[in-house]
Tab-separated table of C-alpha atoms in Angstrom:
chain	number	residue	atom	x	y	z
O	1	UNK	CA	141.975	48.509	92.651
O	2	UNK	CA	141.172	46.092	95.336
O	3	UNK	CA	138.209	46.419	97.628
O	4	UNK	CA	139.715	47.397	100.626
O	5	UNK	CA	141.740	50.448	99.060
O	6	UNK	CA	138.087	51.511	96.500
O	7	UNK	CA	136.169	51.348	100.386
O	8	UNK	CA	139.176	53.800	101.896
O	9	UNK	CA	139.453	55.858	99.586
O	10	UNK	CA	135.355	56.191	99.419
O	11	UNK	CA	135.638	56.748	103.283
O	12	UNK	CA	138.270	59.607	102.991
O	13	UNK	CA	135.862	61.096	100.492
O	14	UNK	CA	133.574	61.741	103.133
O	15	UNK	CA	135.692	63.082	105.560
O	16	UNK	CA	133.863	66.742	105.855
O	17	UNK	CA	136.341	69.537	104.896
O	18	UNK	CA	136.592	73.279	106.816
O	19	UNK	CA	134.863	75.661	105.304
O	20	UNK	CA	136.463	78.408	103.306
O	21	UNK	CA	135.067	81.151	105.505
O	22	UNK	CA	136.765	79.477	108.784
O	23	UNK	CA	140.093	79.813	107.155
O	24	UNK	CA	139.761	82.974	104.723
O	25	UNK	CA	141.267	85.432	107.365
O	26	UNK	CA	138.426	87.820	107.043
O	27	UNK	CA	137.084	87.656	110.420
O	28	UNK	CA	137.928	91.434	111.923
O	29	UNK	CA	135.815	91.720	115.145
O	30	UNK	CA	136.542	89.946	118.203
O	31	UNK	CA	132.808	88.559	117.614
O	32	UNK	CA	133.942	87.403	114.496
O	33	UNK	CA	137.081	85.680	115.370
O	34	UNK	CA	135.415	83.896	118.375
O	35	UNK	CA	132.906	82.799	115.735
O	36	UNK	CA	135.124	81.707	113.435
O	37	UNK	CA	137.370	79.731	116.457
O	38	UNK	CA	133.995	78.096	117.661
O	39	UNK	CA	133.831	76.792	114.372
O	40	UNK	CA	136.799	75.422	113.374
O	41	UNK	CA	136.869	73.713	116.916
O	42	UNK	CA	133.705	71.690	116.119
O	43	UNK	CA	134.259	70.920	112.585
O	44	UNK	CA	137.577	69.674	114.100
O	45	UNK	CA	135.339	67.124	116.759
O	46	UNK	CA	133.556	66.108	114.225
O	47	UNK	CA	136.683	64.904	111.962
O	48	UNK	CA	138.305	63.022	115.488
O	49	UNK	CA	135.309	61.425	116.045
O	50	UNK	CA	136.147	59.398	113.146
O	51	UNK	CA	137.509	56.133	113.400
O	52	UNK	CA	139.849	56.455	110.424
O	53	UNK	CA	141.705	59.112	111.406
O	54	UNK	CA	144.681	57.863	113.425
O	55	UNK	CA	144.076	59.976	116.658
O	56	UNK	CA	147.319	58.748	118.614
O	57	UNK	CA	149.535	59.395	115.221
O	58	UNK	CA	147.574	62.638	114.041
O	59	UNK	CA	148.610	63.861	117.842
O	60	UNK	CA	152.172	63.256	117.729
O	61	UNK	CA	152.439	65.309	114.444
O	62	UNK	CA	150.932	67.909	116.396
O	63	UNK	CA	153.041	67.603	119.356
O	64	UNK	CA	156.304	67.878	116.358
O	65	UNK	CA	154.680	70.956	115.364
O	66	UNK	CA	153.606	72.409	118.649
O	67	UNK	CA	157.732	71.373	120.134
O	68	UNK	CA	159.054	73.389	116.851
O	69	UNK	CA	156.686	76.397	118.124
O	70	UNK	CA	158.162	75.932	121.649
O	71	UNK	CA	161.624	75.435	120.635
O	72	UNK	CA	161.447	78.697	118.166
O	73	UNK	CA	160.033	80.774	121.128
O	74	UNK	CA	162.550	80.187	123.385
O	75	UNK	CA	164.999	81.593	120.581
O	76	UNK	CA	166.356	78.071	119.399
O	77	UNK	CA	166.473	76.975	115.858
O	78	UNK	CA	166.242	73.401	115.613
O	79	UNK	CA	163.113	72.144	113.315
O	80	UNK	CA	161.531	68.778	112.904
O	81	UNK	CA	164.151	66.545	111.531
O	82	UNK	CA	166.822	67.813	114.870
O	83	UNK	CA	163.585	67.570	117.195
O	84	UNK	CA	163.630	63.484	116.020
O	85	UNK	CA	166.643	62.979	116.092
O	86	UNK	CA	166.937	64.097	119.529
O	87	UNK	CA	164.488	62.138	120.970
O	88	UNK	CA	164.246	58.615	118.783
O	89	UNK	CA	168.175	58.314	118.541
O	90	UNK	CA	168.749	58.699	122.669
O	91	UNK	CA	170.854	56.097	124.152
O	92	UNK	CA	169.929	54.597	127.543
O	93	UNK	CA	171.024	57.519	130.066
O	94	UNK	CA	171.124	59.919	127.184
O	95	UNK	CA	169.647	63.550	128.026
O	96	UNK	CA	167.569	64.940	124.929
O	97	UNK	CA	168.732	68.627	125.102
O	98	UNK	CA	166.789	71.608	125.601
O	99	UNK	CA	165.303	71.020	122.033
O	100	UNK	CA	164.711	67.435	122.798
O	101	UNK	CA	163.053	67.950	126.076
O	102	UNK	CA	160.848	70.351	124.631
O	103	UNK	CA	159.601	67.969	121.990
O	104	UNK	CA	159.514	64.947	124.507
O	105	UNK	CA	157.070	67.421	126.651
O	106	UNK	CA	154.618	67.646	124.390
O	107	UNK	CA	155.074	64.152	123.247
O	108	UNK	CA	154.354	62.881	126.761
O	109	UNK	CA	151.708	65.842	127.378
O	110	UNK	CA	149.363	64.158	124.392
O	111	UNK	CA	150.143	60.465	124.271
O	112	UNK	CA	148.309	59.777	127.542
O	113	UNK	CA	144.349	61.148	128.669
O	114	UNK	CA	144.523	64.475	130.207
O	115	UNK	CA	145.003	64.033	134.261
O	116	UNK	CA	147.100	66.386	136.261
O	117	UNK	CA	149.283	63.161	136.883
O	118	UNK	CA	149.828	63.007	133.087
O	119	UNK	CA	150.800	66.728	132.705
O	120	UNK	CA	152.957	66.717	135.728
O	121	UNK	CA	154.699	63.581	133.650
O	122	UNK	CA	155.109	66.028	130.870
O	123	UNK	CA	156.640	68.952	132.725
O	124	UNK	CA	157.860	67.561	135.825
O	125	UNK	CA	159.343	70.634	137.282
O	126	UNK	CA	155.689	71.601	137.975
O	127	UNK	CA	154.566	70.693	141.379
O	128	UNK	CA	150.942	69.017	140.716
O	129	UNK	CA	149.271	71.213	143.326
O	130	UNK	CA	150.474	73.997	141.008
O	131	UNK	CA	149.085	72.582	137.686
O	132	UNK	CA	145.699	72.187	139.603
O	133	UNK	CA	145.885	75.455	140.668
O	134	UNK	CA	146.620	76.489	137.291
O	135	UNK	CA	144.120	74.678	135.630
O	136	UNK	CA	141.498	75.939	137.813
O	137	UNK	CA	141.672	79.476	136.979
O	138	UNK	CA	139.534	78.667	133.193
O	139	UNK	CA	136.574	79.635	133.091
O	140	UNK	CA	134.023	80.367	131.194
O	141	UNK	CA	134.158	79.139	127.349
O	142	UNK	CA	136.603	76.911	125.562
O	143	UNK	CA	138.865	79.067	124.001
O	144	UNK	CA	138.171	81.661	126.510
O	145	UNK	CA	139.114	79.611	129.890
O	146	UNK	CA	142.295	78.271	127.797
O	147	UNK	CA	143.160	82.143	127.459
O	148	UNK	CA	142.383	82.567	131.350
O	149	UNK	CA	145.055	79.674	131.985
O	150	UNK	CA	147.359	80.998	129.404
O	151	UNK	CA	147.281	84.256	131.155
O	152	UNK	CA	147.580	83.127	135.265
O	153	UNK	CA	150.773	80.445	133.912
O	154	UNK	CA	152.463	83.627	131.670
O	155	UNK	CA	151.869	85.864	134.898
O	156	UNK	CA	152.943	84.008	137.583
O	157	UNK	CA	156.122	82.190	135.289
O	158	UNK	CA	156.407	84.088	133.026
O	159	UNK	CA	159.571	82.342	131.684
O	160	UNK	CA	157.954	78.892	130.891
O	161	UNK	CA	156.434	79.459	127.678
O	162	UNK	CA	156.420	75.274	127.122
O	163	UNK	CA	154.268	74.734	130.448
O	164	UNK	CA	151.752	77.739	129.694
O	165	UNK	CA	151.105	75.933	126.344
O	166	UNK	CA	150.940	72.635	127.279
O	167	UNK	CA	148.324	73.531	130.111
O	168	UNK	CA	146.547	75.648	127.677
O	169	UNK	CA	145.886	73.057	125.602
O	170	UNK	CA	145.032	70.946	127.993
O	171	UNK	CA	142.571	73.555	129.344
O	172	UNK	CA	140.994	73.873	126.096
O	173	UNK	CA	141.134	70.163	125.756
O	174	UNK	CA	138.896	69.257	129.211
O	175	UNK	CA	136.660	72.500	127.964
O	176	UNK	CA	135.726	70.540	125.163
O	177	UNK	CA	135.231	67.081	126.468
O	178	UNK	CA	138.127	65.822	124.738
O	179	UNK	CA	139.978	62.795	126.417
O	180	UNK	CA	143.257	63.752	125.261
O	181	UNK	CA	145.275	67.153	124.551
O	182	UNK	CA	145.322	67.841	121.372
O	183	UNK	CA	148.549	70.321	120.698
O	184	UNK	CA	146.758	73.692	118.611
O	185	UNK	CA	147.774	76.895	120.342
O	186	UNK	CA	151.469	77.263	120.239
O	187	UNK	CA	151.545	76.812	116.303
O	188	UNK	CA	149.262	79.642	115.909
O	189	UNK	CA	150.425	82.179	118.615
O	190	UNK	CA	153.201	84.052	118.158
O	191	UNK	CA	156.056	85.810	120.328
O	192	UNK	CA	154.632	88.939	120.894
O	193	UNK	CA	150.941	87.390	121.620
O	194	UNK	CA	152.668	86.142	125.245
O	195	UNK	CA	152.685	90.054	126.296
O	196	UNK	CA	149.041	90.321	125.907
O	197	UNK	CA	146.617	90.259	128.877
O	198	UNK	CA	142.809	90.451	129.012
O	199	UNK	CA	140.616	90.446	125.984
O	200	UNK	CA	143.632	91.270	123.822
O	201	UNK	CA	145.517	87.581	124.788
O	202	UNK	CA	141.741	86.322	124.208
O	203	UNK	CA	141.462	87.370	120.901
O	204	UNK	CA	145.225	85.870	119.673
O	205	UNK	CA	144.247	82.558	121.177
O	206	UNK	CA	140.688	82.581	118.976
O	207	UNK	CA	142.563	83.398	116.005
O	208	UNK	CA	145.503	81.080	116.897
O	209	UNK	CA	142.330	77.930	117.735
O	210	UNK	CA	141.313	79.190	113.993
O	211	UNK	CA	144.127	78.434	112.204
O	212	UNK	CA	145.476	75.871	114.164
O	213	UNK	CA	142.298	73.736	114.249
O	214	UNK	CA	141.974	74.187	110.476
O	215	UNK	CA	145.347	72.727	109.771
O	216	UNK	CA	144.839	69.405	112.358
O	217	UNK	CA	141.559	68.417	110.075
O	218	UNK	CA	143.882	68.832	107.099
O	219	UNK	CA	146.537	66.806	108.674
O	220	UNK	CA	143.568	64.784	109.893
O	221	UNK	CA	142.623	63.602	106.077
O	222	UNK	CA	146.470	63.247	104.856
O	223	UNK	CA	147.215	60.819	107.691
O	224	UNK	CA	143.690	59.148	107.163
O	225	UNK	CA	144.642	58.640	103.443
O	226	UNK	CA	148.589	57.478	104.095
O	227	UNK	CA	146.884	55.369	106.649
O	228	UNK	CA	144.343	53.496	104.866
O	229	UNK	CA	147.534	52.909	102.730
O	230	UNK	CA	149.475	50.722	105.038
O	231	UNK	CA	146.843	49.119	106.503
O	232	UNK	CA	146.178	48.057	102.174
O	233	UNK	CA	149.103	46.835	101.601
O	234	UNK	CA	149.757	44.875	105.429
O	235	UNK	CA	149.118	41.399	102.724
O	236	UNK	CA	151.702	41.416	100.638
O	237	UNK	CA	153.892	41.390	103.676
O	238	UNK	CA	155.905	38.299	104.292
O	239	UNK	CA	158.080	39.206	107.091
O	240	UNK	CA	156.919	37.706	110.812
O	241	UNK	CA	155.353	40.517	112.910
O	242	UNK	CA	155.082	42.522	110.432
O	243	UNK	CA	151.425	43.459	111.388
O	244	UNK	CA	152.630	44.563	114.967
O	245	UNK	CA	155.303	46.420	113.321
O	246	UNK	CA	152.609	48.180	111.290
O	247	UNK	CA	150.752	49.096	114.220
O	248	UNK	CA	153.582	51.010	115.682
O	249	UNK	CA	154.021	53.624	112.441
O	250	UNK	CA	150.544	53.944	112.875
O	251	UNK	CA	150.556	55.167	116.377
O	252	UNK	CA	154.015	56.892	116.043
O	253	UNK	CA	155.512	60.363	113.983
O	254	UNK	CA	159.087	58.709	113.603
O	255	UNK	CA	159.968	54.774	113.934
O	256	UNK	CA	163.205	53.354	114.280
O	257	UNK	CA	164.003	49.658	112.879
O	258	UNK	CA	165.142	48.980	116.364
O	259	UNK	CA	161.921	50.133	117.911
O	260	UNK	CA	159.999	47.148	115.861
O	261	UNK	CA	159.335	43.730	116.746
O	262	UNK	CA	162.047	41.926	114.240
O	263	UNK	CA	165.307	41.415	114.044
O	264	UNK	CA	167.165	44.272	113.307
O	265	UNK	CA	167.675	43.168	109.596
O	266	UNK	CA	164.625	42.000	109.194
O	267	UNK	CA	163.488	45.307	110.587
O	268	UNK	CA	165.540	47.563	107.792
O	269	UNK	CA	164.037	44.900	105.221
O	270	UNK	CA	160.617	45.709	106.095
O	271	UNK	CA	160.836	49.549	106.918
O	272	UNK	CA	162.660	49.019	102.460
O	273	UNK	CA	159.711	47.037	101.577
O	274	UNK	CA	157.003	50.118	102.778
O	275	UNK	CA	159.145	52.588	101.211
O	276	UNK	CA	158.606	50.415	97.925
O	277	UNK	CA	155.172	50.100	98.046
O	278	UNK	CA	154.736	53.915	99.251
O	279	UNK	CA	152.995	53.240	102.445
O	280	UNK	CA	156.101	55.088	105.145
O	281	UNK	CA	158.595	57.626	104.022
O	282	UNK	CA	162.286	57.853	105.288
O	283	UNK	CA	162.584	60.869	107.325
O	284	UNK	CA	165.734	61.985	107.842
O	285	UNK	CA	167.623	61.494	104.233
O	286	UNK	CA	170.872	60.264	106.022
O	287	UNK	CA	172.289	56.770	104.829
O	288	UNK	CA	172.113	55.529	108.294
O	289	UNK	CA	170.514	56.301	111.582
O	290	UNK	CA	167.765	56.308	109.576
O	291	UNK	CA	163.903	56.892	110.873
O	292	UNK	CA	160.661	55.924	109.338
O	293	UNK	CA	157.410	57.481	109.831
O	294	UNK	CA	153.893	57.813	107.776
């Protein structure tokens, strides 16, 4: 084992873990759940502040998980590998779909800091006086001004699921000092938690912060360990640009050989070669049209 992989893999180690009683489901009284939310929220801080966690990949996993929720609450069925293929196989002039435009929403709503300029990029049907507006109405807590925005968004549109989240979370995102939305609430709410008002729609989004925080640290140490990986194994790569085609899987969910700086042969070559050495996985299963990813 060289160096570099024994000093990873001794990094990794120390990436702090949640705690059992965060995650055990036990927590019954709303003092409980808020307890347990609070919790999860800053053991999850604690695990981005890390430099070997890839933040900008770690969110687009997220944002694949939070467009799935989206896409399943607005009574569609498409899942991961139809959300990708949607949105990394568009031609030039090329709409993505409903699907698609979900997933690009959230895509675009974490990949850049959180500005109302940035979120009216991600859903621009929304006037940026109105996400302003929107935003304002938190108050209070973390999770308990992302419930307040939540609510106002659900009550005044109550229609637009996919903007109520994505202002959520980035509610709960400039509640906790955090520079960029990280996408947590929509894979832990569920259809019938959009009906709830008041302390009721307060309590589903603790429980949903919970879970949902608890999963992004474990995501958080799987991408830090597939991670470390590639970077390992970046010197027994002969192909030209191959570190700046690294760089991109480790900033993106889903790469195509087109999308990296080689020649498209040289590209399928080295996406082959980092299948070989187990440092990116092929995605999709198909014998062509194929995407790459971590």
């Amino acid at each position: 084992m060289t160096f570099a992989r024994a000093h990873s893999i001794e990094c990794l180690a120390t990436l702090p873990r949640t705690p059992d009683w965060v995650t055990s489901g036990r927590a019954e009284t709303p003092e409980d759940v808020a307890f347990s939310s609070g919790a999860a929220l800053a053991h999850l801080d604690q695990v981005l502040a890390r430099n070997e966690v890839p933040k900008a990949l770690l969110r687009e996993r997220l944002a694949l998980r939070a467009a799935e929720a989206s896409v399943t609450f607005s009574g569609r069925s498409e899942r991961a590998r139809e959300l990708r293929d949607a949105v990394h196989l568009l031609r030039p002039g090329d709409l993505p779909g409903p699907a698609g435009g979900d997933y690009l929403a959230w895509r675009r709503a974490a990949e850049r800091p959180v500005s109302i300029k940035s979120l009216s990029r991600a859903v621009p049907t929304l006037e940026q006086e109105q996400i302003a507006m929107w935003l304002d109405a938190g108050q209070g807590a973390p999770v308990s001004r992302a419930a307040m925005v939540l609510e106002v968004v659900l009550t005044d549109a109550p229609r637009d699921e996919l903007s109520a989240l994505i202002l959520t979370d980035a509610a709960l995102a400039q509640a906790l000092g955090w520079d960029y939305l990280v996408p947590l609430l929509a894979q832990g709410l569920n259809l019938t938690d959009f009906g709830k008002r008041g302390e009721d729609l307060r309590l589903a989004c603790h429980r949903a912060v919970a879970s949902s925080a608890a999963e992004a640290v474990r995501f958080s140490a799987d991408l830090a360990r597939r991670t470390a990986h590639l970077r390992a194994v970046v010197p027994k790569l002969r192909a030209k640009a191959a570190k700046e085609a690294v760089e991109i899987f480790l900033t993106r969910d889903a790469v195509t050989p087109s999308a990296l700086p080689l020649p498209n042969r040289a590209a399928r070559r080295l996406c082959d070669r980092l299948i070989d050495l187990g440092a990116v996985r092929e995605l999709t299963g198909r014998e062509t049209f194929r995407l790459y990813g971590v």
